[in-house]
Structure formats: C-alpha cells, structure tokens
Short mmCIF file of C-alpha atoms in Angstrom, two decimals:
data_model
loop_
_atom_site.label_atom_id
_atom_site.label_comp_id
_atom_site.label_asym_id
_atom_site.label_seq_id
_atom_site.Cartn_x
_atom_site.Cartn_y
_atom_site.Cartn_z
CA MET A 50 0.22 -0.17 -0.18
CA SER A 51 1.35 3.58 -0.78
CA GLN A 52 1.40 6.63 1.33
CA THR A 53 -0.04 9.84 -0.09
CA GLU A 54 2.06 13.26 1.05
CA LEU A 55 -0.40 16.01 1.38
CA VAL A 56 2.24 19.28 0.50
CA THR A 57 0.70 22.26 1.12
CA SER A 58 2.09 24.89 -0.11
CA SER A 59 2.37 28.81 1.25
CA VAL A 60 2.06 30.57 -0.92
CA PRO A 61 1.65 34.60 0.12
CA ALA A 62 -1.79 35.49 -0.64
CA PRO A 63 -1.16 38.79 -3.26
CA ALA A 64 -0.91 42.36 -1.10
CA LYS A 65 -3.88 44.78 -1.51
CA PRO A 66 -3.24 47.42 -4.58
CA VAL A 67 -2.51 50.53 -4.16
CA ILE A 68 -3.46 53.93 -5.60
CA VAL A 69 -1.72 57.16 -5.58
CA VAL A 70 -4.37 59.77 -6.42
CA GLY A 71 -2.68 64.26 -6.19
CA TYR A 72 -5.44 65.17 -4.73
CA SER A 73 -6.22 69.54 -4.63
CA SER A 74 -9.45 71.17 -3.68
CA ARG A 75 -9.17 71.95 -7.03
CA PRO A 76 -11.18 70.51 -9.31
CA GLU A 77 -9.36 69.04 -11.69
CA GLY A 78 -7.53 67.34 -8.36
CA ARG A 79 -11.22 66.48 -7.14
CA ALA A 80 -12.06 64.35 -10.22
CA ALA A 81 -8.90 62.82 -8.80
CA LEU A 82 -9.76 62.17 -6.41
CA LYS A 83 -13.45 61.11 -7.92
CA ARG A 84 -11.55 58.79 -10.23
CA ALA A 85 -9.41 56.79 -7.01
CA LEU A 86 -12.06 56.14 -5.67
CA SER A 87 -13.98 54.55 -8.36
CA GLU A 88 -11.05 52.77 -9.18
CA ALA A 89 -10.62 50.99 -6.13
CA ARG A 90 -13.81 49.86 -5.35
CA LEU A 91 -13.61 47.73 -8.48
CA ARG A 92 -10.21 47.05 -8.34
CA GLU A 93 -10.44 46.67 -3.50
CA ALA A 94 -6.96 48.51 -3.87
CA ALA A 95 -5.88 51.24 -0.76
CA VAL A 96 -6.04 54.87 -1.77
CA VAL A 97 -3.05 56.84 -0.20
CA VAL A 98 -4.57 61.27 -1.58
CA LEU A 99 -1.60 63.22 -1.50
CA ASP A 100 -3.15 66.99 -0.20
CA THR A 101 -1.67 70.01 -1.98
CA SER A 102 -4.63 71.65 -0.93
CA PRO A 103 -3.30 75.27 0.41
CA ASP A 104 -6.32 74.64 2.91
CA VAL A 105 -4.51 73.50 5.87
CA GLY A 106 -6.58 69.68 6.05
CA ALA A 107 -8.88 69.82 3.29
CA PRO A 108 -12.35 71.03 5.08
CA GLY A 109 -14.42 67.45 4.15
CA LEU A 110 -11.76 64.95 2.72
CA ALA A 111 -11.31 62.40 5.34
CA GLU A 112 -14.64 62.41 5.95
CA GLU A 113 -15.41 61.83 1.76
CA LEU A 114 -13.32 59.14 2.23
CA THR A 115 -13.95 57.36 4.87
CA ALA A 116 -18.13 57.53 3.53
CA SER A 117 -17.21 55.89 0.64
CA GLY A 118 -15.78 52.41 2.51
CA VAL A 119 -12.40 52.19 0.58
CA SER A 120 -8.77 51.78 3.25
CA TYR A 121 -7.46 55.29 2.68
CA GLU A 122 -3.73 57.06 4.23
CA ILE A 123 -3.85 60.90 3.24
CA ARG A 124 -0.79 63.17 3.94
CA THR A 125 1.01 66.69 2.76
CA THR A 126 3.13 68.25 1.59
CA ASP A 127 4.54 71.91 2.29
CA VAL A 128 6.26 71.50 -0.77
CA HIS A 129 5.34 73.59 -4.11
CA ASP A 130 6.65 71.11 -6.22
CA SER A 131 4.46 67.97 -5.45
CA ALA A 132 5.40 66.26 -8.44
CA ASP A 133 8.68 64.15 -6.38
CA GLU A 134 6.70 63.41 -3.79
CA LEU A 135 3.51 61.83 -5.75
CA LEU A 136 6.61 59.93 -7.23
CA ARG A 137 8.28 59.37 -4.05
CA ILE A 138 4.62 57.21 -2.52
CA ALA A 139 4.46 56.04 -5.73
CA GLU A 140 7.13 53.82 -5.27
CA THR A 141 7.90 54.02 -1.80
CA THR A 142 3.91 51.23 -1.78
CA GLU A 143 4.43 49.81 -4.89
CA ALA A 144 1.62 51.63 -7.02
CA ASP A 145 -0.16 50.18 -9.05
CA PHE A 146 -0.53 53.04 -10.85
CA ILE A 147 -0.92 57.19 -10.27
CA VAL A 148 -4.51 59.01 -10.84
CA ILE A 149 -3.97 62.88 -11.05
CA GLY A 150 -5.89 65.83 -12.16
CA LEU A 151 -5.45 67.55 -15.41
CA ARG A 152 -7.05 71.44 -15.74
CA ARG A 153 -7.32 73.14 -19.16
CA ARG A 154 -4.45 75.35 -19.70
CA SER A 155 -4.56 78.65 -22.52
CA PRO A 156 -2.84 78.70 -25.46
CA VAL A 157 0.93 79.60 -23.89
CA GLY A 158 0.18 77.52 -21.29
CA LYS A 159 -0.17 74.41 -22.94
CA LEU A 160 3.36 74.92 -24.15
CA LEU A 161 3.81 75.64 -20.59
CA LEU A 162 1.93 71.81 -20.01
CA GLY A 163 1.67 71.88 -15.67
CA ASN A 164 5.17 70.55 -14.94
CA ASN A 165 4.19 68.59 -12.00
CA ALA A 166 1.74 66.41 -14.62
CA GLN A 167 4.55 66.27 -17.82
CA ARG A 168 7.10 64.60 -14.44
CA VAL A 169 4.96 62.42 -13.06
CA LEU A 170 3.67 61.45 -16.90
CA LEU A 171 7.24 61.15 -17.68
CA ASP A 172 8.99 59.45 -14.70
CA ALA A 173 6.30 57.44 -12.90
CA ALA A 174 7.66 53.81 -12.77
CA CYS A 175 3.95 52.82 -12.92
CA PRO A 176 1.24 53.18 -14.61
CA VAL A 177 -0.83 57.30 -14.54
CA LEU A 178 -4.06 57.98 -15.66
CA ALA A 179 -4.76 61.44 -15.47
CA VAL A 180 -8.28 62.72 -15.40
CA LYS A 181 -9.33 66.00 -16.76
CA ALA A 182 -11.97 67.82 -14.89
CA GLY A 183 -15.86 68.03 -16.27
CA PRO A 184 -17.36 71.03 -18.53
CA GLU A 185 -18.91 72.47 -15.79
CA ALA A 186 -16.14 72.70 -13.02
CA GLY A 187 -14.51 75.08 -15.70
#
C-alpha cells in the first residue's frame, strides 16, 4: 500500500493593490479623487492621497474618504513642487498606478504644460491615469 504525502504550499496572499492620487481642492483634484475612489472600489484597492490643497487639512476630505468605504491614508506636503513627493509615495508603496488631475490650459499655458503633471507622466515607474475635470468645473 502506498502512502500519499499531502503537500501544502504556503503561498502568501497577494498584497492589496494601492492607488496613489494627487489631490487638491481645485476641480481637477476633485476629479482625480473621484476617479481614484471609483477605481479602488472596482479593484478592492487602498488609496493613498497626497493632499496638496492650500487649505490646511482639506475640509471634508477625511469624511469623504471614510464614507467611500475604501481603505485610505492621507499624506500632506508643504513642498510647492508635489511631483517628486507623488513619485516617491508611488515608489515606496509599490503603487499599482497613480491618478492625477489635469486642468485646461490657455494656448500659452499649453507650451508650458503643467510641469508637475508632465513630470509624473514621464517619470513614474507605474502607469498614470490622467483625469480632466468636467466642463461644469470651468
């Protein structure tokens, strides 16, 4: 009679996906947050929000995130150029992707495309989802 050996594999559960989002209280920041939360619910992911709002503590942000039911963390920065911080957070959290908001630019402004947005799009090691604010946001 042969003896069968039961072999079990200890495969670690995959880590929860992480989405990093650049947030500001401006329409493009609100659009980025809305899309990041939608993607997080779809992918059962956690969200790391880099709050660059000039408002200290972005009124209502924590409440909105809590109400969304998504796992989240809020980080703030006082650095004017938030691209480096966004890229650093994405790298250290091993983010699945980054969500940023884009604003409409004047013809002259288009020549100077948002420096932060351009740097994130070109320098991120992970995919970047760029979101425009709706037309009602002006």
